[in-house]
Amino acid sequence: MEETVGGAVAEDVRRRILSMLSSGALRPGSRLGTEREMAARFDVSRATLRSALLPLSQAGVLERRTGRAGGTFVRADIVQRHAAEQAGLPALLHSGGHSSHTKVLATDSRPATVAESVALAIPDGEPVVVIRRLRYADGVPLSVDQSCFVAAHAVDLLEQPLGGSLYELFRTRYGLAPASTTETIEVVSASPREAQCLDIGSRKPLLAITRVTRATSGVPFEYAYDLFRADRVRLTATSSTGLTLACAAAVPDPA
């Protein structure tokens, strides 16, 4: 049956949903429920509910997702990110009109692994500082980031506030500014732990970005592994000829 915008009852449901959005009761990424759950919640038929949701979906306010964890959700805006981005994530989000928030999940000071030693061009086992953080955009989980730094470059790093831009912290306190970045990008499946942090289903696709950041001297000072929700990030890359390639990050769910 073709969906229509409905009558007075459907309009009332639409107004109630918009009121919940304006009051903050619903936020970007919030799940309203399945069609059956929402029909019971608003005490309307499923046909009327579909009519109420249609204009909101067409306007980009709501989106419907299929699958076991599907339903109707408040749309969370896509975040545009350039490949080999040198700006910190908070600055990137703010420039795109998004709000940002960071939660520090864990910190550690320990000997470098072999992979970290190679990436940072330091002897195997030299002390490093590792910071793992959960990043939010518009109140919705966006990425889990793990950054590894040479301890000798920032001896009191773990005593500093770590909720903002680490690049800005390194620039102002330690005199190290990102001058070049090398990134490797691949698609991986979310582990149960990662899925819980990012509020998505287990084995949902993530964009995994492995990054080495170098200072103006050419010395590597950061080795990072960031996991972005694939449904919330779009990558762009610009060549030297000015051609821009837009890569949609939303990929099919793994079977």
PDB file of C-alpha atoms in Angstrom:
ATOM      1  CA  MET A   1       0.000   0.000   0.000  1.00  0.00           C
ATOM      2  CA  GLU A   2       1.335   3.468  -0.908  1.00  0.00           C
ATOM      3  CA  GLU A   3       2.144   5.659   2.078  1.00  0.00           C
ATOM      4  CA  THR A   4       0.454   9.060   2.393  1.00  0.00           C
ATOM      5  CA  VAL A   5       0.930  12.019   4.719  1.00  0.00           C
ATOM      6  CA  GLY A   6      -2.346  11.121   6.490  1.00  0.00           C
ATOM      7  CA  GLY A   7      -4.887  13.302   8.273  1.00  0.00           C
ATOM      8  CA  ALA A   8      -5.303  15.018  11.622  1.00  0.00           C
ATOM      9  CA  VAL A   9      -4.246  12.020  13.732  1.00  0.00           C
ATOM     10  CA  ALA A  10      -1.042  11.526  11.732  1.00  0.00           C
ATOM     11  CA  GLU A  11      -0.337  15.252  12.001  1.00  0.00           C
ATOM     12  CA  ASP A  12      -0.723  15.047  15.786  1.00  0.00           C
ATOM     13  CA  VAL A  13       1.840  12.226  15.928  1.00  0.00           C
ATOM     14  CA  ARG A  14       4.243  14.282  13.820  1.00  0.00           C
ATOM     15  CA  ARG A  15       3.847  17.261  16.137  1.00  0.00           C
ATOM     16  CA  ARG A  16       4.476  15.084  19.190  1.00  0.00           C
ATOM     17  CA  ILE A  17       7.687  13.704  17.664  1.00  0.00           C
ATOM     18  CA  LEU A  18       8.902  17.198  16.718  1.00  0.00           C
ATOM     19  CA  SER A  19       8.092  18.409  20.245  1.00  0.00           C
ATOM     20  CA  MET A  20      10.216  15.579  21.687  1.00  0.00           C
ATOM     21  CA  LEU A  21      13.077  16.639  19.409  1.00  0.00           C
ATOM     22  CA  SER A  22      12.870  20.316  20.358  1.00  0.00           C
ATOM     23  CA  SER A  23      12.726  19.504  24.092  1.00  0.00           C
ATOM     24  CA  GLY A  24      15.772  17.232  23.904  1.00  0.00           C
ATOM     25  CA  ALA A  25      13.804  14.099  24.809  1.00  0.00           C
ATOM     26  CA  LEU A  26      14.978  12.742  21.443  1.00  0.00           C
ATOM     27  CA  ARG A  27      18.520  13.371  20.239  1.00  0.00           C
ATOM     28  CA  PRO A  28      20.446  12.551  17.036  1.00  0.00           C
ATOM     29  CA  GLY A  29      20.802   8.790  16.850  1.00  0.00           C
ATOM     30  CA  SER A  30      17.921   8.071  19.271  1.00  0.00           C
ATOM     31  CA  ARG A  31      15.853   4.982  18.466  1.00  0.00           C
ATOM     32  CA  LEU A  32      12.092   5.494  18.499  1.00  0.00           C
ATOM     33  CA  GLY A  33      11.384   1.782  18.114  1.00  0.00           C
ATOM     34  CA  THR A  34       9.867  -0.610  15.622  1.00  0.00           C
ATOM     35  CA  GLU A  35       6.665   0.208  13.766  1.00  0.00           C
ATOM     36  CA  ARG A  36       4.679  -1.988  16.155  1.00  0.00           C
ATOM     37  CA  GLU A  37       6.274  -0.396  19.235  1.00  0.00           C
ATOM     38  CA  MET A  38       5.668   3.131  17.975  1.00  0.00           C
ATOM     39  CA  ALA A  39       2.065   2.452  17.018  1.00  0.00           C
ATOM     40  CA  ALA A  40       1.411   1.252  20.567  1.00  0.00           C
ATOM     41  CA  ARG A  41       3.356   4.181  22.037  1.00  0.00           C
ATOM     42  CA  PHE A  42       1.302   6.794  20.165  1.00  0.00           C
ATOM     43  CA  ASP A  43      -1.937   4.752  20.334  1.00  0.00           C
ATOM     44  CA  VAL A  44      -2.518   4.803  16.577  1.00  0.00           C
ATOM     45  CA  SER A  45      -2.808   2.219  13.828  1.00  0.00           C
ATOM     46  CA  ARG A  46       0.327   1.199  11.961  1.00  0.00           C
ATOM     47  CA  ALA A  47      -1.102   2.727   8.767  1.00  0.00           C
ATOM     48  CA  THR A  48      -1.549   6.074  10.533  1.00  0.00           C
ATOM     49  CA  LEU A  49       1.939   5.808  12.010  1.00  0.00           C
ATOM     50  CA  ARG A  50       3.452   5.239   8.560  1.00  0.00           C
ATOM     51  CA  SER A  51       1.619   8.326   7.309  1.00  0.00           C
ATOM     52  CA  ALA A  52       2.973  10.342  10.250  1.00  0.00           C
ATOM     53  CA  LEU A  53       6.570   9.234   9.673  1.00  0.00           C
ATOM     54  CA  LEU A  54       6.644   9.707   5.898  1.00  0.00           C
ATOM     55  CA  PRO A  55       7.164  13.521   5.824  1.00  0.00           C
ATOM     56  CA  LEU A  56       9.740  13.312   8.624  1.00  0.00           C
ATOM     57  CA  SER A  57      11.690  10.670   6.695  1.00  0.00           C
ATOM     58  CA  GLN A  58      11.461  12.680   3.468  1.00  0.00           C
ATOM     59  CA  ALA A  59      12.743  15.764   5.303  1.00  0.00           C
ATOM     60  CA  GLY A  60      15.734  13.831   6.660  1.00  0.00           C
ATOM     61  CA  VAL A  61      14.619  14.113  10.288  1.00  0.00           C
ATOM     62  CA  LEU A  62      14.110  10.360  10.729  1.00  0.00           C
ATOM     63  CA  GLU A  63      15.579   7.293   9.079  1.00  0.00           C
ATOM     64  CA  ARG A  64      14.340   3.728   9.045  1.00  0.00           C
ATOM     65  CA  ARG A  65      16.790   0.834   9.357  1.00  0.00           C
ATOM     66  CA  THR A  66      16.136  -2.817   8.704  1.00  0.00           C
ATOM     67  CA  GLY A  67      17.583  -5.872  10.415  1.00  0.00           C
ATOM     68  CA  ARG A  68      17.631  -7.274  13.921  1.00  0.00           C
ATOM     69  CA  ALA A  69      18.606  -3.943  15.502  1.00  0.00           C
ATOM     70  CA  GLY A  70      16.466  -1.912  13.100  1.00  0.00           C
ATOM     71  CA  GLY A  71      13.602   0.473  13.626  1.00  0.00           C
ATOM     72  CA  THR A  72      13.076   4.202  13.273  1.00  0.00           C
ATOM     73  CA  PHE A  73      15.903   6.505  14.404  1.00  0.00           C
ATOM     74  CA  VAL A  74      16.498  10.228  14.645  1.00  0.00           C
ATOM     75  CA  ARG A  75      18.981  10.875  11.858  1.00  0.00           C
ATOM     76  CA  ALA A  76      22.543  11.576  12.970  1.00  0.00           C
ATOM     77  CA  ASP A  77      24.374  13.789  10.476  1.00  0.00           C
ATOM     78  CA  ILE A  78      27.223  12.365   8.428  1.00  0.00           C
ATOM     79  CA  VAL A  79      30.648  13.702   9.400  1.00  0.00           C
ATOM     80  CA  GLN A  80      32.892  14.699   6.494  1.00  0.00           C
ATOM     81  CA  ARG A  81      36.550  13.806   7.035  1.00  0.00           C
ATOM     82  CA  HIS A  82      39.511  14.299   4.695  1.00  0.00           C
ATOM     83  CA  ALA A  83      41.960  11.464   4.242  1.00  0.00           C
ATOM     84  CA  ALA A  84      45.288  12.201   5.993  1.00  0.00           C
ATOM     85  CA  GLU A  85      43.535  14.885   8.044  1.00  0.00           C
ATOM     86  CA  GLN A  86      45.945  16.975  10.128  1.00  0.00           C
ATOM     87  CA  ALA A  87      43.363  18.909  12.130  1.00  0.00           C
ATOM     88  CA  GLY A  88      42.197  17.483  15.454  1.00  0.00           C
ATOM     89  CA  LEU A  89      38.763  15.878  15.487  1.00  0.00           C
ATOM     90  CA  PRO A  90      37.110  18.595  17.667  1.00  0.00           C
ATOM     91  CA  ALA A  91      38.223  21.295  15.204  1.00  0.00           C
ATOM     92  CA  LEU A  92      37.045  19.180  12.277  1.00  0.00           C
ATOM     93  CA  LEU A  93      33.630  18.633  13.861  1.00  0.00           C
ATOM     94  CA  HIS A  94      33.169  22.267  14.831  1.00  0.00           C
ATOM     95  CA  SER A  95      34.100  23.438  11.320  1.00  0.00           C
ATOM     96  CA  GLY A  96      31.340  21.190   9.967  1.00  0.00           C
ATOM     97  CA  GLY A  97      28.738  22.544  12.385  1.00  0.00           C
ATOM     98  CA  HIS A  98      28.795  19.518  14.708  1.00  0.00           C
ATOM     99  CA  SER A  99      29.077  19.497  18.482  1.00  0.00           C
ATOM    100  CA  SER A 100      31.833  17.335  19.970  1.00  0.00           C
ATOM    101  CA  HIS A 101      32.570  15.570  23.226  1.00  0.00           C
ATOM    102  CA  THR A 102      35.366  13.234  24.319  1.00  0.00           C
ATOM    103  CA  LYS A 103      35.449  10.541  26.998  1.00  0.00           C
ATOM    104  CA  VAL A 104      38.813   9.152  28.075  1.00  0.00           C
ATOM    105  CA  LEU A 105      38.460   5.361  28.284  1.00  0.00           C
ATOM    106  CA  ALA A 106      41.976   4.387  29.383  1.00  0.00           C
ATOM    107  CA  THR A 107      45.576   5.570  29.583  1.00  0.00           C
ATOM    108  CA  ASP A 108      48.794   3.597  29.902  1.00  0.00           C
ATOM    109  CA  SER A 109      52.543   4.133  30.144  1.00  0.00           C
ATOM    110  CA  ARG A 110      54.517   1.088  29.011  1.00  0.00           C
ATOM    111  CA  PRO A 111      57.279  -0.215  26.717  1.00  0.00           C
ATOM    112  CA  ALA A 112      56.532   0.079  22.988  1.00  0.00           C
ATOM    113  CA  THR A 113      55.479  -2.975  21.019  1.00  0.00           C
ATOM    114  CA  VAL A 114      57.375  -3.966  17.881  1.00  0.00           C
ATOM    115  CA  ALA A 115      54.732  -2.347  15.632  1.00  0.00           C
ATOM    116  CA  GLU A 116      54.797   0.867  17.678  1.00  0.00           C
ATOM    117  CA  SER A 117      58.603   0.968  17.633  1.00  0.00           C
ATOM    118  CA  VAL A 118      58.700   0.626  13.847  1.00  0.00           C
ATOM    119  CA  ALA A 119      55.980   3.248  13.289  1.00  0.00           C
ATOM    120  CA  LEU A 120      57.549   5.762  15.683  1.00  0.00           C
ATOM    121  CA  ALA A 121      61.151   5.041  14.629  1.00  0.00           C
ATOM    122  CA  ILE A 122      62.282   4.276  18.186  1.00  0.00           C
ATOM    123  CA  PRO A 123      64.138   1.320  19.734  1.00  0.00           C
ATOM    124  CA  ASP A 124      62.011  -1.698  20.603  1.00  0.00           C
ATOM    125  CA  GLY A 125      60.705  -1.396  24.145  1.00  0.00           C
ATOM    126  CA  GLU A 126      61.256   2.373  24.527  1.00  0.00           C
ATOM    127  CA  PRO A 127      58.590   3.956  26.810  1.00  0.00           C
ATOM    128  CA  VAL A 128      55.397   5.174  25.153  1.00  0.00           C
ATOM    129  CA  VAL A 129      52.161   6.712  26.391  1.00  0.00           C
ATOM    130  CA  VAL A 130      48.880   5.290  25.094  1.00  0.00           C
ATOM    131  CA  ILE A 131      45.550   7.125  25.294  1.00  0.00           C
ATOM    132  CA  ARG A 132      42.242   5.501  24.335  1.00  0.00           C
ATOM    133  CA  ARG A 133      39.219   7.768  23.915  1.00  0.00           C
ATOM    134  CA  LEU A 134      35.575   7.629  22.809  1.00  0.00           C
ATOM    135  CA  ARG A 135      34.592  10.559  20.575  1.00  0.00           C
ATOM    136  CA  TYR A 136      31.059  11.898  20.150  1.00  0.00           C
ATOM    137  CA  ALA A 137      29.534  14.057  17.403  1.00  0.00           C
ATOM    138  CA  ASP A 138      26.161  15.699  18.073  1.00  0.00           C
ATOM    139  CA  GLY A 139      25.819  13.586  21.208  1.00  0.00           C
ATOM    140  CA  VAL A 140      26.168  10.275  19.330  1.00  0.00           C
ATOM    141  CA  PRO A 141      29.246   7.965  19.504  1.00  0.00           C
ATOM    142  CA  LEU A 142      31.414   8.499  16.429  1.00  0.00           C
ATOM    143  CA  SER A 143      34.762   6.774  16.986  1.00  0.00           C
ATOM    144  CA  VAL A 144      37.059   4.931  19.365  1.00  0.00           C
ATOM    145  CA  ASP A 145      40.573   6.364  19.039  1.00  0.00           C
ATOM    146  CA  GLN A 146      43.844   4.975  20.362  1.00  0.00           C
ATOM    147  CA  SER A 147      46.920   7.215  20.150  1.00  0.00           C
ATOM    148  CA  CYS A 148      50.465   6.156  21.047  1.00  0.00           C
ATOM    149  CA  PHE A 149      53.123   8.806  21.728  1.00  0.00           C
ATOM    150  CA  VAL A 150      56.840   8.643  22.486  1.00  0.00           C
ATOM    151  CA  ALA A 151      57.069   9.258  26.239  1.00  0.00           C
ATOM    152  CA  ALA A 152      60.287  11.280  25.908  1.00  0.00           C
ATOM    153  CA  HIS A 153      58.426  13.850  23.770  1.00  0.00           C
ATOM    154  CA  ALA A 154      55.830  14.526  26.491  1.00  0.00           C
ATOM    155  CA  VAL A 155      57.029  13.404  29.913  1.00  0.00           C
ATOM    156  CA  ASP A 156      54.006  14.752  31.826  1.00  0.00           C
ATOM    157  CA  LEU A 157      51.344  13.985  29.212  1.00  0.00           C
ATOM    158  CA  LEU A 158      49.139  11.893  31.519  1.00  0.00           C
ATOM    159  CA  GLU A 159      48.999  14.788  33.989  1.00  0.00           C
ATOM    160  CA  GLN A 160      47.379  17.045  31.364  1.00  0.00           C
ATOM    161  CA  PRO A 161      43.670  17.367  30.440  1.00  0.00           C
ATOM    162  CA  LEU A 162      43.094  14.819  27.678  1.00  0.00           C
ATOM    163  CA  GLY A 163      39.508  15.583  26.679  1.00  0.00           C
ATOM    164  CA  GLY A 164      40.362  18.165  24.016  1.00  0.00           C
ATOM    165  CA  SER A 165      42.602  18.192  20.964  1.00  0.00           C
ATOM    166  CA  LEU A 166      45.830  16.296  21.636  1.00  0.00           C
ATOM    167  CA  TYR A 167      47.394  17.995  18.615  1.00  0.00           C
ATOM    168  CA  GLU A 168      46.722  21.395  20.160  1.00  0.00           C
ATOM    169  CA  LEU A 169      48.135  20.170  23.472  1.00  0.00           C
ATOM    170  CA  PHE A 170      51.319  18.952  21.755  1.00  0.00           C
ATOM    171  CA  ARG A 171      51.622  22.208  19.830  1.00  0.00           C
ATOM    172  CA  THR A 172      51.287  24.519  22.824  1.00  0.00           C
ATOM    173  CA  ARG A 173      53.001  22.484  25.569  1.00  0.00           C
ATOM    174  CA  TYR A 174      55.595  20.379  23.801  1.00  0.00           C
ATOM    175  CA  GLY A 175      56.332  22.382  20.652  1.00  0.00           C
ATOM    176  CA  LEU A 176      55.344  19.551  18.316  1.00  0.00           C
ATOM    177  CA  ALA A 177      52.907  20.338  15.512  1.00  0.00           C
ATOM    178  CA  PRO A 178      51.616  17.866  12.911  1.00  0.00           C
ATOM    179  CA  ALA A 179      53.263  18.600   9.568  1.00  0.00           C
ATOM    180  CA  SER A 180      52.531  15.399   7.633  1.00  0.00           C
ATOM    181  CA  THR A 181      50.283  12.402   8.100  1.00  0.00           C
ATOM    182  CA  THR A 182      50.271   8.942   6.540  1.00  0.00           C
ATOM    183  CA  GLU A 183      47.063   6.936   6.868  1.00  0.00           C
ATOM    184  CA  THR A 184      46.015   3.413   5.955  1.00  0.00           C
ATOM    185  CA  ILE A 185      42.240   2.950   5.701  1.00  0.00           C
ATOM    186  CA  GLU A 186      40.328  -0.324   5.696  1.00  0.00           C
ATOM    187  CA  VAL A 187      36.910  -1.681   6.630  1.00  0.00           C
ATOM    188  CA  VAL A 188      36.695  -4.004   9.640  1.00  0.00           C
ATOM    189  CA  SER A 189      33.894  -5.542  11.708  1.00  0.00           C
ATOM    190  CA  ALA A 190      33.126  -4.227  15.179  1.00  0.00           C
ATOM    191  CA  SER A 191      34.078  -6.499  18.060  1.00  0.00           C
ATOM    192  CA  PRO A 192      31.532  -6.863  20.895  1.00  0.00           C
ATOM    193  CA  ARG A 193      33.558  -4.397  22.995  1.00  0.00           C
ATOM    194  CA  GLU A 194      33.799  -1.838  20.181  1.00  0.00           C
ATOM    195  CA  ALA A 195      30.130  -2.264  19.314  1.00  0.00           C
ATOM    196  CA  GLN A 196      29.150  -1.565  22.916  1.00  0.00           C
ATOM    197  CA  CYS A 197      31.246   1.617  23.019  1.00  0.00           C
ATOM    198  CA  LEU A 198      29.861   2.882  19.713  1.00  0.00           C
ATOM    199  CA  ASP A 199      26.249   1.842  20.390  1.00  0.00           C
ATOM    200  CA  ILE A 200      25.984  -0.356  17.287  1.00  0.00           C
ATOM    201  CA  GLY A 201      25.433  -4.029  16.604  1.00  0.00           C
ATOM    202  CA  SER A 202      28.310  -6.480  16.878  1.00  0.00           C
ATOM    203  CA  ARG A 203      30.146  -7.047  13.568  1.00  0.00           C
ATOM    204  CA  LYS A 204      28.758  -3.842  12.059  1.00  0.00           C
ATOM    205  CA  PRO A 205      31.247  -2.219   9.631  1.00  0.00           C
ATOM    206  CA  LEU A 206      33.811   0.270  10.949  1.00  0.00           C
ATOM    207  CA  LEU A 207      36.344   2.419   9.134  1.00  0.00           C
ATOM    208  CA  ALA A 208      39.730   1.580  10.638  1.00  0.00           C
ATOM    209  CA  ILE A 209      42.342   4.300  10.140  1.00  0.00           C
ATOM    210  CA  THR A 210      45.955   3.586  11.071  1.00  0.00           C
ATOM    211  CA  ARG A 211      47.885   6.847  11.215  1.00  0.00           C
ATOM    212  CA  VAL A 212      51.488   7.999  11.639  1.00  0.00           C
ATOM    213  CA  THR A 213      51.861  11.742  12.293  1.00  0.00           C
ATOM    214  CA  ARG A 214      55.185  13.532  11.856  1.00  0.00           C
ATOM    215  CA  ALA A 215      56.374  16.878  13.194  1.00  0.00           C
ATOM    216  CA  THR A 216      57.973  19.593  11.058  1.00  0.00           C
ATOM    217  CA  SER A 217      61.350  17.939  11.696  1.00  0.00           C
ATOM    218  CA  GLY A 218      60.060  14.767  10.048  1.00  0.00           C
ATOM    219  CA  VAL A 219      60.203  12.819  13.310  1.00  0.00           C
ATOM    220  CA  PRO A 220      57.133  10.633  13.983  1.00  0.00           C
ATOM    221  CA  PHE A 221      55.425  11.551  17.237  1.00  0.00           C
ATOM    222  CA  GLU A 222      52.045   9.775  17.016  1.00  0.00           C
ATOM    223  CA  TYR A 223      50.994   6.276  16.005  1.00  0.00           C
ATOM    224  CA  ALA A 224      47.206   5.969  16.092  1.00  0.00           C
ATOM    225  CA  TYR A 225      44.451   3.482  15.373  1.00  0.00           C
ATOM    226  CA  ASP A 226      40.989   5.045  15.033  1.00  0.00           C
ATOM    227  CA  LEU A 227      37.725   3.163  14.535  1.00  0.00           C
ATOM    228  CA  PHE A 228      34.902   5.227  13.014  1.00  0.00           C
ATOM    229  CA  ARG A 229      31.271   4.197  12.642  1.00  0.00           C
ATOM    230  CA  ALA A 230      30.884   3.584   8.918  1.00  0.00           C
ATOM    231  CA  ASP A 231      27.311   4.909   8.942  1.00  0.00           C
ATOM    232  CA  ARG A 232      28.427   8.300  10.258  1.00  0.00           C
ATOM    233  CA  VAL A 233      31.588   9.174   8.315  1.00  0.00           C
ATOM    234  CA  ARG A 234      32.286  10.089   4.706  1.00  0.00           C
ATOM    235  CA  LEU A 235      35.912  10.284   3.545  1.00  0.00           C
ATOM    236  CA  THR A 236      37.163  12.691   0.910  1.00  0.00           C
ATOM    237  CA  ALA A 237      40.555  12.790  -0.792  1.00  0.00           C
ATOM    238  CA  THR A 238      41.904  15.625  -2.952  1.00  0.00           C
ATOM    239  CA  SER A 239      44.620  14.979  -5.545  1.00  0.00           C
ATOM    240  CA  SER A 240      47.297  17.489  -6.585  1.00  0.00           C
ATOM    241  CA  THR A 241      45.279  18.223  -9.728  1.00  0.00           C
ATOM    242  CA  GLY A 242      42.344  19.411  -7.642  1.00  0.00           C
ATOM    243  CA  LEU A 243      40.155  16.369  -8.307  1.00  0.00           C
ATOM    244  CA  THR A 244      38.119  15.439  -5.242  1.00  0.00           C
ATOM    245  CA  LEU A 245      37.080  11.842  -4.647  1.00  0.00           C
ATOM    246  CA  ALA A 246      34.176  11.319  -2.238  1.00  0.00           C
ATOM    247  CA  CYS A 247      34.019   7.870  -0.671  1.00  0.00           C
ATOM    248  CA  ALA A 248      30.729   7.005   1.000  1.00  0.00           C
ATOM    249  CA  ALA A 249      31.544   5.183   4.194  1.00  0.00           C
ATOM    250  CA  ALA A 250      28.290   3.270   4.487  1.00  0.00           C
ATOM    251  CA  VAL A 251      29.035  -0.292   3.322  1.00  0.00           C
ATOM    252  CA  PRO A 252      26.858  -3.416   3.296  1.00  0.00           C
ATOM    253  CA  ASP A 253      26.600  -5.261   6.588  1.00  0.00           C
ATOM    254  CA  PRO A 254      28.699  -8.415   6.713  1.00  0.00           C
ATOM    255  CA  ALA A 255      26.755 -11.595   6.136  1.00  0.00           C
TER     256      ALA A 255
END
